[in-house]
PDB file of C-alpha atoms and ligand atoms in Angstrom:
ATOM      1  CA  MET A1077      82.743  33.241 110.506  1.00 94.00           C
ATOM      2  CA  GLU A1078      80.090  35.522 109.008  1.00 98.00           C
ATOM      3  CA  LEU A1079      79.514  35.834 105.274  1.00 98.00           C
ATOM      4  CA  TYR A1080      77.931  38.906 103.724  1.00 98.00           C
ATOM      5  CA  PHE A1081      76.347  37.761 100.477  1.00 98.00           C
ATOM      6  CA  ALA A1082      73.794  38.655  97.838  1.00 98.00           C
ATOM      7  CA  PRO A1083      71.703  35.865  96.301  1.00 98.00           C
ATOM      8  CA  LEU A1084      73.265  34.398  93.117  1.00 98.00           C
ATOM      9  CA  ALA A1085      76.114  36.941  93.221  1.00 98.00           C
ATOM     10  CA  CYS A1086      79.799  35.993  93.215  1.00 98.00           C
ATOM     11  CA  SER A1087      79.589  35.463  96.983  1.00 98.00           C
ATOM     12  CA  MET A1088      77.839  32.168  96.194  1.00 98.00           C
ATOM     13  CA  ALA A1089      81.301  30.742  95.484  1.00 98.00           C
ATOM     14  CA  THR A1090      82.096  31.135  99.180  1.00 98.00           C
ATOM     15  CA  ARG A1091      78.837  29.467 100.205  1.00 98.00           C
ATOM     16  CA  ILE A1092      79.640  26.527  97.878  1.00 98.00           C
ATOM     17  CA  SER A1093      83.130  26.286  99.376  1.00 98.00           C
ATOM     18  CA  LEU A1094      81.758  26.344 102.931  1.00 98.00           C
ATOM     19  CA  TYR A1095      79.322  23.554 102.043  1.00 98.00           C
ATOM     20  CA  GLU A1096      82.125  21.565 100.390  1.00 98.00           C
ATOM     21  CA  ALA A1097      84.062  21.883 103.652  1.00 98.00           C
ATOM     22  CA  GLY A1098      81.030  21.007 105.766  1.00 97.00           C
ATOM     23  CA  ALA A1099      81.637  24.294 107.584  1.00 96.00           C
ATOM     24  CA  GLY A1100      79.121  26.510 109.298  1.00 89.00           C
ATOM     25  CA  ALA A1101      78.860  30.277 108.986  1.00 96.00           C
ATOM     26  CA  LYS A1102      76.405  33.010 109.801  1.00 98.00           C
ATOM     27  CA  PHE A1103      74.977  34.455 106.575  1.00 98.00           C
ATOM     28  CA  HIS A1104      73.986  38.107 106.219  1.00 98.00           C
ATOM     29  CA  GLN A1105      71.992  38.952 103.099  1.00 98.00           C
ATOM     30  CA  VAL A1106      72.911  42.255 101.482  1.00 98.00           C
ATOM     31  CA  ASP A1107      70.886  44.278  99.004  1.00 97.00           C
ATOM     32  CA  THR A1108      73.717  45.464  96.776  1.00 95.00           C
ATOM     33  CA  LYS A1109      71.527  48.217  95.302  1.00 94.00           C
ATOM     34  CA  SER A1110      70.316  49.868  98.507  1.00 96.00           C
ATOM     35  CA  LYS A1111      73.459  48.742 100.396  1.00 97.00           C
ATOM     36  CA  LYS A1112      71.289  47.523 103.253  1.00 97.00           C
ATOM     37  CA  VAL A1113      71.963  44.381 105.247  1.00 98.00           C
ATOM     38  CA  ASP A1114      68.898  42.245 106.064  1.00 96.00           C
ATOM     39  CA  ASP A1115      68.974  43.501 109.676  1.00 96.00           C
ATOM     40  CA  GLY A1116      68.484  47.057 108.348  1.00 96.00           C
ATOM     41  CA  SER A1117      72.063  48.159 108.940  1.00 97.00           C
ATOM     42  CA  ASP A1118      74.143  50.099 106.443  1.00 98.00           C
ATOM     43  CA  TYR A1119      76.430  47.841 104.406  1.00 98.00           C
ATOM     44  CA  TRP A1120      78.757  50.740 103.530  1.00 98.00           C
ATOM     45  CA  THR A1121      79.930  50.617 107.139  1.00 97.00           C
ATOM     46  CA  VAL A1122      80.907  46.955 106.685  1.00 97.00           C
ATOM     47  CA  ASN A1123      82.605  47.182 103.288  1.00 98.00           C
ATOM     48  CA  PRO A1124      83.452  50.640 101.940  1.00 97.00           C
ATOM     49  CA  MET A1125      83.342  49.120  98.418  1.00 97.00           C
ATOM     50  CA  GLY A1126      79.698  48.171  98.977  1.00 98.00           C
ATOM     51  CA  GLN A1127      80.401  44.806  97.384  1.00 98.00           C
ATOM     52  CA  VAL A1128      79.947  41.189  98.394  1.00 98.00           C
ATOM     53  CA  PRO A1129      81.522  38.909  99.454  1.00 98.00           C
ATOM     54  CA  ALA A1130      82.828  40.103 102.788  1.00 98.00           C
ATOM     55  CA  LEU A1131      83.862  37.638 105.438  1.00 98.00           C
ATOM     56  CA  ARG A1132      83.897  38.586 109.116  1.00 98.00           C
ATOM     57  CA  LEU A1133      86.508  36.424 110.794  1.00 97.00           C
ATOM     58  CA  ASP A1134      86.177  35.100 114.330  1.00 95.00           C
ATOM     59  CA  ASP A1135      88.647  37.746 115.595  1.00 96.00           C
ATOM     60  CA  GLY A1136      86.485  40.521 114.104  1.00 97.00           C
ATOM     61  CA  ALA A1137      88.704  41.276 111.114  1.00 97.00           C
ATOM     62  CA  LEU A1138      87.011  41.713 107.734  1.00 98.00           C
ATOM     63  CA  LEU A1139      88.238  40.008 104.590  1.00 98.00           C
ATOM     64  CA  THR A1140      87.050  41.117 101.156  1.00 98.00           C
ATOM     65  CA  GLU A1141      87.804  40.222  97.497  1.00 98.00           C
ATOM     66  CA  ASN A1142      86.825  36.801  96.200  1.00 98.00           C
ATOM     67  CA  PRO A1143      90.302  35.260  95.833  1.00 98.00           C
ATOM     68  CA  ALA A1144      91.280  36.195  99.393  1.00 98.00           C
ATOM     69  CA  VAL A1145      87.951  35.113 100.898  1.00 98.00           C
ATOM     70  CA  LEU A1146      87.951  31.813  98.995  1.00 98.00           C
ATOM     71  CA  LEU A1147      91.557  30.990  99.833  1.00 98.00           C
ATOM     72  CA  TYR A1148      90.904  31.787 103.484  1.00 98.00           C
ATOM     73  CA  VAL A1149      87.940  29.411 103.620  1.00 98.00           C
ATOM     74  CA  ALA A1150      89.987  26.714 101.874  1.00 98.00           C
ATOM     75  CA  ASP A1151      92.948  27.136 104.223  1.00 98.00           C
ATOM     76  CA  GLN A1152      90.730  27.040 107.301  1.00 97.00           C
ATOM     77  CA  HIS A1153      89.428  23.618 106.255  1.00 98.00           C
ATOM     78  CA  PRO A1154      92.441  21.731 104.915  1.00 97.00           C
ATOM     79  CA  GLN A1155      90.645  18.375 105.184  1.00 97.00           C
ATOM     80  CA  ALA A1156      88.334  19.444 102.347  1.00 98.00           C
ATOM     81  CA  GLN A1157      91.343  19.973 100.040  1.00 98.00           C
ATOM     82  CA  LEU A1158      89.791  22.996  98.370  1.00 98.00           C
ATOM     83  CA  ALA A1159      93.211  24.520  97.649  1.00 98.00           C
ATOM     84  CA  PRO A1160      96.662  22.980  97.207  1.00 98.00           C
ATOM     85  CA  ARG A1161      98.760  23.904 100.227  1.00 96.00           C
ATOM     86  CA  ASP A1162     102.005  24.561  98.342  1.00 94.00           C
ATOM     87  CA  GLY A1163     104.003  23.901  95.212  1.00 96.00           C
ATOM     88  CA  VAL A1164     103.200  24.989  91.675  1.00 98.00           C
ATOM     89  CA  GLN A1165      99.602  23.826  92.058  1.00 98.00           C
ATOM     90  CA  ARG A1166      99.065  26.565  94.655  1.00 98.00           C
ATOM     91  CA  TYR A1167     100.064  29.167  92.062  1.00 98.00           C
ATOM     92  CA  GLU A1168      97.921  27.457  89.423  1.00 98.00           C
ATOM     93  CA  LEU A1169      94.985  27.908  91.781  1.00 98.00           C
ATOM     94  CA  ILE A1170      95.784  31.600  92.240  1.00 98.00           C
ATOM     95  CA  LYS A1171      96.074  31.908  88.469  1.00 98.00           C
ATOM     96  CA  TRP A1172      92.559  30.530  87.956  1.00 98.00           C
ATOM     97  CA  LEU A1173      91.090  32.627  90.769  1.00 98.00           C
ATOM     98  CA  SER A1174      92.592  35.670  89.111  1.00 98.00           C
ATOM     99  CA  PHE A1175      91.441  34.592  85.641  1.00 98.00           C
ATOM    100  CA  VAL A1176      87.864  34.065  86.792  1.00 98.00           C
ATOM    101  CA  GLY A1177      87.850  37.297  88.810  1.00 98.00           C
ATOM    102  CA  THR A1178      89.369  39.611  86.250  1.00 98.00           C
ATOM    103  CA  GLU A1179      88.982  38.097  82.798  1.00 98.00           C
ATOM    104  CA  LEU A1180      85.506  36.621  83.253  1.00 98.00           C
ATOM    105  CA  HIS A1181      83.765  38.303  86.181  1.00 98.00           C
ATOM    106  CA  LYS A1182      84.915  41.868  85.562  1.00 98.00           C
ATOM    107  CA  VAL A1183      85.718  41.993  81.824  1.00 98.00           C
ATOM    108  CA  VAL A1184      82.916  39.812  80.459  1.00 98.00           C
ATOM    109  CA  PHE A1185      80.026  39.603  82.893  1.00 98.00           C
ATOM    110  CA  ASN A1186      80.206  42.905  84.753  1.00 97.00           C
ATOM    111  CA  PRO A1187      79.437  45.091  81.711  1.00 97.00           C
ATOM    112  CA  LEU A1188      76.624  42.713  80.713  1.00 97.00           C
ATOM    113  CA  LEU A1189      75.015  42.692  84.166  1.00 96.00           C
ATOM    114  CA  ASP A1190      75.548  46.298  85.228  1.00 94.00           C
ATOM    115  CA  ARG A1191      72.433  48.406  84.586  1.00 91.00           C
ATOM    116  CA  THR A1192      74.582  51.492  84.045  1.00 94.00           C
ATOM    117  CA  SER A1193      76.722  50.007  81.255  1.00 96.00           C
ATOM    118  CA  ASN A1194      75.973  51.054  77.684  1.00 97.00           C
ATOM    119  CA  ASP A1195      75.795  49.163  74.366  1.00 97.00           C
ATOM    120  CA  GLY A1196      79.459  49.870  73.591  1.00 97.00           C
ATOM    121  CA  ALA A1197      80.552  48.297  76.867  1.00 97.00           C
ATOM    122  CA  LYS A1198      78.305  45.301  76.209  1.00 97.00           C
ATOM    123  CA  THR A1199      79.675  44.754  72.694  1.00 97.00           C
ATOM    124  CA  TYR A1200      83.220  44.987  74.083  1.00 97.00           C
ATOM    125  CA  ALA A1201      82.380  42.375  76.735  1.00 97.00           C
ATOM    126  CA  ARG A1202      80.827  39.946  74.228  1.00 97.00           C
ATOM    127  CA  GLU A1203      83.879  40.277  71.967  1.00 97.00           C
ATOM    128  CA  LYS A1204      86.259  39.638  74.865  1.00 97.00           C
ATOM    129  CA  ALA A1205      84.249  36.585  75.946  1.00 97.00           C
ATOM    130  CA  LYS A1206      85.344  34.487  72.972  1.00 97.00           C
ATOM    131  CA  ALA A1207      89.071  34.246  73.727  1.00 98.00           C
ATOM    132  CA  ARG A1208      88.380  33.626  77.396  1.00 98.00           C
ATOM    133  CA  PHE A1209      85.904  30.812  76.747  1.00 98.00           C
ATOM    134  CA  ASP A1210      88.313  29.355  74.156  1.00 98.00           C
ATOM    135  CA  VAL A1211      91.022  29.164  76.845  1.00 98.00           C
ATOM    136  CA  LEU A1212      88.658  27.405  79.246  1.00 98.00           C
ATOM    137  CA  GLU A1213      87.337  25.079  76.534  1.00 98.00           C
ATOM    138  CA  LYS A1214      90.854  23.925  75.680  1.00 98.00           C
ATOM    139  CA  HIS A1215      92.000  23.658  79.287  1.00 98.00           C
ATOM    140  CA  LEU A1216      88.996  21.593  80.392  1.00 98.00           C
ATOM    141  CA  GLN A1217      89.293  19.031  77.609  1.00 98.00           C
ATOM    142  CA  GLY A1218      89.983  15.696  79.316  1.00 97.00           C
ATOM    143  CA  ARG A1219      89.745  17.263  82.784  1.00 98.00           C
ATOM    144  CA  GLU A1220      87.011  17.219  85.361  1.00 98.00           C
ATOM    145  CA  PHE A1221      88.093  20.384  87.196  1.00 98.00           C
ATOM    146  CA  LEU A1222      90.330  23.421  86.684  1.00 98.00           C
ATOM    147  CA  LEU A1223      93.004  21.668  88.760  1.00 98.00           C
ATOM    148  CA  ASP A1224      93.265  17.944  89.515  1.00 97.00           C
ATOM    149  CA  ARG A1225      90.370  18.018  91.969  1.00 98.00           C
ATOM    150  CA  PHE A1226      87.530  20.364  92.942  1.00 98.00           C
ATOM    151  CA  THR A1227      88.896  23.614  94.361  1.00 98.00           C
ATOM    152  CA  VAL A1228      87.582  27.041  95.290  1.00 98.00           C
ATOM    153  CA  ALA A1229      88.403  28.121  91.731  1.00 98.00           C
ATOM    154  CA  ASP A1230      85.745  25.701  90.467  1.00 98.00           C
ATOM    155  CA  ALA A1231      83.289  27.178  92.971  1.00 98.00           C
ATOM    156  CA  TYR A1232      84.037  30.658  91.580  1.00 99.00           C
ATOM    157  CA  LEU A1233      83.922  29.624  87.906  1.00 98.00           C
ATOM    158  CA  THR A1234      80.643  27.752  88.389  1.00 98.00           C
ATOM    159  CA  THR A1235      79.107  30.803  90.067  1.00 98.00           C
ATOM    160  CA  VAL A1236      80.226  33.195  87.349  1.00 98.00           C
ATOM    161  CA  LEU A1237      79.036  30.873  84.551  1.00 98.00           C
ATOM    162  CA  ASN A1238      75.592  30.874  86.184  1.00 98.00           C
ATOM    163  CA  TRP A1239      75.204  34.421  84.865  1.00 98.00           C
ATOM    164  CA  ALA A1240      75.384  33.263  81.223  1.00 98.00           C
ATOM    165  CA  GLY A1241      71.624  32.672  81.157  1.00 95.00           C
ATOM    166  CA  ALA A1242      70.666  36.090  82.506  1.00 95.00           C
ATOM    167  CA  THR A1243      73.076  37.842  80.126  1.00 96.00           C
ATOM    168  CA  LYS A1244      72.138  35.717  77.095  1.00 95.00           C
ATOM    169  CA  VAL A1245      75.691  34.461  76.687  1.00 97.00           C
ATOM    170  CA  ASP A1246      75.310  31.251  74.719  1.00 97.00           C
ATOM    171  CA  LEU A1247      77.837  28.656  75.878  1.00 97.00           C
ATOM    172  CA  LYS A1248      76.891  26.110  73.176  1.00 97.00           C
ATOM    173  CA  PRO A1249      79.934  26.973  70.992  1.00 98.00           C
ATOM    174  CA  TRP A1250      82.040  25.786  73.979  1.00 98.00           C
ATOM    175  CA  PRO A1251      80.605  22.293  74.637  1.00 98.00           C
ATOM    176  CA  THR A1252      83.332  21.209  77.071  1.00 98.00           C
ATOM    177  CA  LEU A1253      82.762  24.309  79.176  1.00 98.00           C
ATOM    178  CA  LEU A1254      79.003  23.810  79.034  1.00 98.00           C
ATOM    179  CA  ALA A1255      79.399  20.173  80.119  1.00 98.00           C
ATOM    180  CA  TYR A1256      81.734  21.273  82.950  1.00 98.00           C
ATOM    181  CA  HIS A1257      79.131  23.750  84.197  1.00 98.00           C
ATOM    182  CA  LYS A1258      76.372  21.122  84.108  1.00 98.00           C
ATOM    183  CA  ARG A1259      78.673  18.656  85.903  1.00 98.00           C
ATOM    184  CA  MET A1260      79.456  21.160  88.663  1.00 98.00           C
ATOM    185  CA  HIS A1261      75.729  21.663  89.193  1.00 98.00           C
ATOM    186  CA  GLU A1262      75.442  17.967  90.023  1.00 98.00           C
ATOM    187  CA  ARG A1263      77.658  18.417  93.089  1.00 98.00           C
ATOM    188  CA  PRO A1264      75.615  18.434  96.311  1.00 98.00           C
ATOM    189  CA  SER A1265      77.335  21.634  97.518  1.00 98.00           C
ATOM    190  CA  VAL A1266      76.429  23.492  94.319  1.00 98.00           C
ATOM    191  CA  LYS A1267      72.884  22.098  94.234  1.00 98.00           C
ATOM    192  CA  LYS A1268      72.296  23.182  97.829  1.00 98.00           C
ATOM    193  CA  ALA A1269      73.858  26.636  97.464  1.00 98.00           C
ATOM    194  CA  PHE A1270      72.144  27.342  94.143  1.00 98.00           C
ATOM    195  CA  GLY A1271      68.740  26.106  95.350  1.00 98.00           C
ATOM    196  CA  GLU A1272      68.906  28.224  98.487  1.00 98.00           C
ATOM    197  CA  GLU A1273      70.135  31.363  96.760  1.00 98.00           C
ATOM    198  CA  LEU A1274      67.657  31.062  93.887  1.00 98.00           C
ATOM    199  CA  ALA A1275      64.838  31.026  96.437  1.00 98.00           C
ATOM    200  CA  LEU A1276      66.312  34.065  98.231  1.00 98.00           C
ATOM    201  CA  TYR A1277      66.784  35.855  94.895  1.00 97.00           C
ATOM    202  CA  GLN A1278      63.160  35.239  93.933  1.00 97.00           C
ATOM    203  CA  GLN A1279      61.983  36.458  97.339  1.00 95.00           C
ATOM    204  CA  ALA A1280      64.047  39.633  96.982  1.00 94.00           C
ATOM    205  CA  GLN A1281      62.683  40.207  93.461  1.00 92.00           C
ATOM    206  CA  ALA A1282      59.109  39.715  94.637  1.00 92.00           C
ATOM    207  CA  LYS A1283      59.679  42.249  97.416  1.00 87.00           C
ATOM    208  CA  ALA A1284      61.154  44.768  94.993  1.00 85.00           C
ATOM    209  CA  THR A1285      58.400  44.334  92.373  1.00 79.00           C
ATOM    210  CA  PRO A1286      55.346  42.908  94.177  1.00 66.00           C
ATOM    211  CA  GLU A1287      52.987  43.622  91.246  1.00 63.00           C
ATOM    212  CA  LYS A1288      55.101  41.454  88.896  1.00 55.00           C
ATOM    213  CA  ALA A1289      55.243  38.623  91.416  1.00 51.00           C
ATOM    214  CA  ALA A1290      51.459  38.710  91.844  1.00 52.00           C
ATOM    215  CA  ALA A1291      50.969  38.462  88.067  1.00 48.00           C
ATOM    216  CA  THR A1292      53.094  35.289  87.769  1.00 41.00           C
TER     217      THR A1292
HETATM  218  N1  LIG B2229      86.691  42.575  93.236  1.00 63.29           N
HETATM  219  C1  LIG B2229      85.567  42.132  94.004  1.00 63.29           C
HETATM  220  C2  LIG B2229      84.319  42.172  93.148  1.00 63.29           C
HETATM  221  C3  LIG B2229      83.084  41.805  93.928  1.00 63.29           C
HETATM  222  C4  LIG B2229      81.811  42.132  93.153  1.00 63.29           C
HETATM  223  O1  LIG B2229      81.847  42.608  92.012  1.00 63.29           O
HETATM  224  N2  LIG B2229      80.687  41.885  93.784  1.00 63.29           N
HETATM  225  C5  LIG B2229      79.418  42.224  93.168  1.00 63.29           C
HETATM  226  C6  LIG B2229      78.462  41.051  93.209  1.00 63.29           C
HETATM  227  S1  LIG B2229      79.009  39.722  92.173  1.00 63.29           S
HETATM  228  C7  LIG B2229      78.782  43.380  93.925  1.00 63.29           C
HETATM  229  O2  LIG B2229      78.791  43.375  95.133  1.00 63.29           O
HETATM  230  N3  LIG B2229      78.273  44.355  93.183  1.00 63.29           N
HETATM  231  C8  LIG B2229      77.647  45.531  93.740  1.00 63.29           C
HETATM  232  C9  LIG B2229      78.452  46.772  93.482  1.00 63.29           C
HETATM  233  O3  LIG B2229      79.515  46.715  92.867  1.00 63.29           O
HETATM  234  O4  LIG B2229      77.969  47.836  93.888  1.00 63.29           O
HETATM  235  C10 LIG B2229      85.795  40.748  94.568  1.00 63.29           C
HETATM  236  O5  LIG B2229      86.512  39.955  93.948  1.00 63.29           O
HETATM  237  O6  LIG B2229      85.271  40.425  95.638  1.00 63.29           O
END
């Protein structure tokens, strides 16, 4: 399995899930701005959307889109129980993957992170954030995870919530959600993935703006 990722991007959810499963993978770092892979190749030829994550399967097929990639990793490692195999809980998992991917990742955080978005888009995103965080706040009361145990949906939610700092989204009005995020960061898989990707992110930043890095 080969994972195309960008440091601290949504693809970190797949890295967390792989670590949870104790699974190995080959990692290819992608610069999502230049669309270059770290070996110098053109990422457009891998994923015509130019986005991470993309997962190269052992038979050569390419899987994209977070919910599909995450479910695949979970299903390949059933012993890690990162996704319910069947029953209503399976659909609950798909619900949360979809919620995180559409309602949080794309509606709230994308306009706040995207350099090309304007003030109107950012105001819209901040307004939309409230109802979505309210839903999570209520759901997580008295629960440790989105489902009954840690799943790939928690890996995705944790990764997306990491962007709150960079986008100045204050999670304090949602204390249960904030506590959930802190709790997830205590998991060894999250600690390892976050530590590694933070270092790679800082290296990439220093390469892009060497004068800034030298001044710090
Ligand atoms: N719908 C896609 C969204 C993936 C996505 O937005 N990836 C971001 C990083 S978090 C990216 O690659 N952005 C670069 C771009 O859109 O050009 C999925 O679920 O995989």
